XYZ file of C-alpha atoms in Angstrom:
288
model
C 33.305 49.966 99.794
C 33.560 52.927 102.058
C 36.385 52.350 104.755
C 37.409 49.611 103.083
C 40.903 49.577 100.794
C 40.061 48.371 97.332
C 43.427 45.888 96.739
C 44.425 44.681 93.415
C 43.096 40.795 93.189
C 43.359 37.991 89.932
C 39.899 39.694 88.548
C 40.485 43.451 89.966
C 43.948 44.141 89.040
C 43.468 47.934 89.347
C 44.217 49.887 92.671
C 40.991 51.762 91.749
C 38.989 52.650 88.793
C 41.037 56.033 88.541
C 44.140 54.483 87.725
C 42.815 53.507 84.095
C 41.549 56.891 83.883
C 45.787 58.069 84.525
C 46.439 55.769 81.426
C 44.072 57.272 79.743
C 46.094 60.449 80.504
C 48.957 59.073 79.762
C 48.068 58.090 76.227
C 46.120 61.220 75.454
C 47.633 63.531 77.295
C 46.353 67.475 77.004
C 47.281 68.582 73.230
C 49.753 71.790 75.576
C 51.804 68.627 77.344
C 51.359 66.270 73.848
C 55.757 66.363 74.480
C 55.202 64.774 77.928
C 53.492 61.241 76.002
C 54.859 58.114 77.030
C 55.443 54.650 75.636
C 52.482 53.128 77.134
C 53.211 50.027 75.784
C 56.412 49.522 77.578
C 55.889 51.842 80.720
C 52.259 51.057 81.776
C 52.003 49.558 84.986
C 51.471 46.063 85.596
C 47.821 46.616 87.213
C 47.024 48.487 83.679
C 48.283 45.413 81.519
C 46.950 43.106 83.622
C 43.460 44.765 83.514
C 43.635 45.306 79.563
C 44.586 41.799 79.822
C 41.351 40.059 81.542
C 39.455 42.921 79.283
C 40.371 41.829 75.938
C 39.955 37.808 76.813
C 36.641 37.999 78.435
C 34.637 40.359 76.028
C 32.863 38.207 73.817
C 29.615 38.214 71.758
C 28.615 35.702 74.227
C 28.979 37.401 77.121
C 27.865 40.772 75.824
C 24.573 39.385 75.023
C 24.405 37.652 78.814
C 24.902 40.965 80.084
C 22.403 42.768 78.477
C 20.171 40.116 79.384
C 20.557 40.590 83.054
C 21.211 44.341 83.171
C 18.851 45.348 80.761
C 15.779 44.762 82.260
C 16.518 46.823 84.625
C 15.552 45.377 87.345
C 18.489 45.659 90.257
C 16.395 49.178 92.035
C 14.209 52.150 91.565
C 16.325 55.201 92.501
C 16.901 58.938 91.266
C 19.807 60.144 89.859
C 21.130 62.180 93.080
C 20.559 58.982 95.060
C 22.440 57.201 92.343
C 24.869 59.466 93.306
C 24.994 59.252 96.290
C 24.735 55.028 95.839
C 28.244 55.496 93.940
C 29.538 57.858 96.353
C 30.017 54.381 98.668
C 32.506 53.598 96.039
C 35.476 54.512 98.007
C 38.843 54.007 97.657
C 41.190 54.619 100.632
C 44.128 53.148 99.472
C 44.255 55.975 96.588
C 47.301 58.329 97.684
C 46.622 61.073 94.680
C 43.011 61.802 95.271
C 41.332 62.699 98.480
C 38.013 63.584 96.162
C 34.652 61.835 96.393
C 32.802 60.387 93.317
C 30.393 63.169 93.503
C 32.935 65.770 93.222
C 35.030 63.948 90.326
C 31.498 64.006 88.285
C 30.237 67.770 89.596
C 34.080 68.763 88.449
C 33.416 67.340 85.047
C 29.764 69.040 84.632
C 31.583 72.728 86.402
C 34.202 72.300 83.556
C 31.290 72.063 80.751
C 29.134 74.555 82.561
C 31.953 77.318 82.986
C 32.047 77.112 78.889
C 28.184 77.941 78.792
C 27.313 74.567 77.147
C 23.299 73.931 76.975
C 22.125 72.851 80.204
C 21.589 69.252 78.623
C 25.494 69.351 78.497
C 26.042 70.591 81.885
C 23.942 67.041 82.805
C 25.762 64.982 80.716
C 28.784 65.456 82.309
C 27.500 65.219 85.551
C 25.935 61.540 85.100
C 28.411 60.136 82.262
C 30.148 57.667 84.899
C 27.216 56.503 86.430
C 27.237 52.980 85.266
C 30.537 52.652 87.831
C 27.505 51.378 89.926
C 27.668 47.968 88.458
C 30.903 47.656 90.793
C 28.897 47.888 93.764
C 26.543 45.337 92.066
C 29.670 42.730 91.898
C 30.852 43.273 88.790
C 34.622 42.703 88.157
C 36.356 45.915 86.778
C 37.101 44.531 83.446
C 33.696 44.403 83.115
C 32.790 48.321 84.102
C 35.923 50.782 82.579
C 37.779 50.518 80.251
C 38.239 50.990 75.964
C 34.798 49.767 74.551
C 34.980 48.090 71.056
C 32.287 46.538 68.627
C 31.913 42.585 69.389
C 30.689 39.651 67.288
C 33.246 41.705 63.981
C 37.327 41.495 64.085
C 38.997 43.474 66.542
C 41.004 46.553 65.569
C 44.401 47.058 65.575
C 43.861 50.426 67.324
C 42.640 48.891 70.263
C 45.322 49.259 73.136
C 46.864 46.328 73.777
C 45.431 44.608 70.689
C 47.359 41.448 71.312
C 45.407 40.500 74.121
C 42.930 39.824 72.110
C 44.627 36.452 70.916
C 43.539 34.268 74.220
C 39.686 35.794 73.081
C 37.590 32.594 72.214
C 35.895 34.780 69.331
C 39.912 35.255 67.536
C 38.952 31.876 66.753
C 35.853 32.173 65.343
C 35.925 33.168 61.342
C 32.325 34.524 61.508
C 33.418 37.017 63.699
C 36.639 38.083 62.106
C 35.465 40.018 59.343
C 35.708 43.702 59.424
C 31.921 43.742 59.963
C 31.087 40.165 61.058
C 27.723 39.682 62.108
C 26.650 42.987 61.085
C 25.903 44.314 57.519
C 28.166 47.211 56.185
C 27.528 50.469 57.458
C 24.320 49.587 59.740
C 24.980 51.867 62.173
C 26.346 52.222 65.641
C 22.945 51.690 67.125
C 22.854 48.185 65.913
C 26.047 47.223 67.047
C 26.902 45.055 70.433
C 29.382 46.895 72.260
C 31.862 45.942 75.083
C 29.960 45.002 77.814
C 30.416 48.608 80.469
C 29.476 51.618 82.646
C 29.024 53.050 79.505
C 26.434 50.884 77.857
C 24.572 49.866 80.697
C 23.995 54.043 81.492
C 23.287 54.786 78.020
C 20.034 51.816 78.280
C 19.233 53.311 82.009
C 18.559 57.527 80.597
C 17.917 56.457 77.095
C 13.895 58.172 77.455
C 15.235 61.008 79.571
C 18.476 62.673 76.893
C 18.869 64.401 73.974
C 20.504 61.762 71.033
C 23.547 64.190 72.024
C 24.038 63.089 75.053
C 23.222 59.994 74.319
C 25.917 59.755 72.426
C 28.253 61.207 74.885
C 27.408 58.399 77.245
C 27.161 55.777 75.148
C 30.671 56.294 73.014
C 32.670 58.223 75.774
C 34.998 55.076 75.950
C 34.893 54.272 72.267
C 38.688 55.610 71.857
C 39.043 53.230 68.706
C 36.628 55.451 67.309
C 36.434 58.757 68.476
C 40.437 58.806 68.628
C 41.823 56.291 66.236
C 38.908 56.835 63.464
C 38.817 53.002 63.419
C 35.087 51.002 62.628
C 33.861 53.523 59.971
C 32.751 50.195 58.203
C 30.132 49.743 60.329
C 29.295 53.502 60.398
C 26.339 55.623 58.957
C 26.236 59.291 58.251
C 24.688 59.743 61.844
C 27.331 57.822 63.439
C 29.793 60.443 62.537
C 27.876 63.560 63.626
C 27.463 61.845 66.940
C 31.241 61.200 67.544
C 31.441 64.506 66.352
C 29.492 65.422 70.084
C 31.382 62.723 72.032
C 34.985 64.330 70.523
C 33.697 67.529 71.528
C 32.636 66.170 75.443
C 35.940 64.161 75.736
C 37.993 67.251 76.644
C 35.798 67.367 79.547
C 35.868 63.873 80.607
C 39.506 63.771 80.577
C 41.128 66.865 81.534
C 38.592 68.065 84.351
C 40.070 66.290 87.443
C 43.183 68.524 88.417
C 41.310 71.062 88.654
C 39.206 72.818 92.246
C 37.384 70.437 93.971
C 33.867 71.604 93.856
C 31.504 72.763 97.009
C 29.151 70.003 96.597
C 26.765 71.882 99.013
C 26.809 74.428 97.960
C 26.191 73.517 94.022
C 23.984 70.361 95.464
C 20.655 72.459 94.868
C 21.415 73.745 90.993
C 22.215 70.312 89.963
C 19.459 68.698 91.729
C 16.971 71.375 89.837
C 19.101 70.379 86.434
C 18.316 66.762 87.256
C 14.010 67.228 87.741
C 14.670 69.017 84.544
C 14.804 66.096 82.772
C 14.330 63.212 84.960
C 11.372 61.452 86.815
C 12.031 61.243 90.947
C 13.008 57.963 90.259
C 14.007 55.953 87.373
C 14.419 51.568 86.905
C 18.524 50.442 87.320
């Protein structure tokens, strides 16, 4: 919380939520510095592995579906999205040497980047409420269970998750139903009837699901899907729609990634375009 130094514990292992956005970096790294890539295997900090570690043993079916059973009703407040906003903006982290920015500004810097390219206005929105799910920190959630590489559950996991090995102290390795290439789920049935990783994510995509275009939808929901959108791995499960919609989330990823370095923005002064962008296609308030 504000004023408060977020320190790495046995179920938070990350400094902040920022550093697995640097290892995201430092696996993708802008296609100009592709040279620069490092063995992330080897080199990643401990906080990283440890995090990737909690990830891949506590994501199952199981818990998935208990998730969406308390999150999806969406019951925890009635807010707007600038309040949301503002609600996340509490999430901060003064033990963070690199970054003196505030959540706002890392998500207006995101939605100036996609803006300055003259993307539709629905565009310009996406990028300014992608991370919004980070709110189910503040609602006690461990970090394993917020960021992070998002994968299909209740099917075998793919080798082009990071860290795949992890994935051995998973109660569901164990299970044979689920380690099939498409488990549970029939072949090709589409992304929308798959259980993903339990994240910010999913839990935003459920929240502005009336409110998008299936666009941004997509962007939200599948932002985090690098097995996917990076690796090409799950095209089992996959329809023909599935793949024009990663298309979209390939094309947003740029943005997601490569925005921070850049001018922190004047929220002020930008404060009143994106709160007209916002009554654009949201209600004053909306259920969380």
């Amino acid at each position: 919380m504000s004023g408060q130094p977020r320190k790495p514990s046995e179920t938070n292992p990350l400094a902040d939520l920022d550093e697995w956005e640097d290892f995201l970096l430092e696996r993708y790294p802008e296609p100009e510095k592709a040279d620069a890539f490092r063995d992330y295997g080897d080199n990643v900090r401990p906080g990283v592995r440890e995090f990737y570690r909690l990830n891949h043993t506590h994501q199952t079916f199981e818990f998935v579906r208990a998730k969406e059973d308390e999150f999806l009703g969406k019951s925890r407040r009635k807010m707007g999205i600038w309040e949301a906003m503002e609600f996340l903006n509490t999430l901060v982290d003064d033990s963070d040497p690199d970054t003196e920015l505030t959540q706002i500004e890392h998500l207006m810097q995101t939605a100036e980047a996609v803006r300055a390219d003259g993307h539709p206005r629905w565009f310009v929105l996406t990028g300014l409420i992608h991370d919004l799910g980070k709110i189910l920190c503040l609602w006690g959630e461990p970090q394993w269970a917020v960021v992070g590489d998002t994968f299909p559950v209740g099917c075998r996991y793919s080798d082009k998750i990071v860290f795949h090995d992890y994935f051995d102290a998973n109660p569901d390795s164990k299970n044979p139903e689920y380690q099939t290439p498409t488990g549970v789920y029939e072949p090709n049935c589409g992304l929308d009837k798959i259980h993903m990783s339990w994240g910010h994510d999913e839990y935003l995509y459920h929240v502005v699901k009336d409110y998008l275009p299936d666009e941004a939808l997509a962007m939200i929901r599948y932002h985090s899907f690098y097995p996917a959108h990076r690796e090409g791995a799950y095209a089992e499960l996959m329809n023909q729609d599935d793949q024009r919609k990663l298309a979209w989330v390939r094309k947003f990823n740029p943005y997601d990634l490569y925005s921070k370095g850049e001018e922190p923005p004047d929220v002020a002064k930008l404060k009143p375009f994106y709160q007209e962008l916002i009554a654009e296609y949201f209600p004053a308030q909306i259920d969380w």
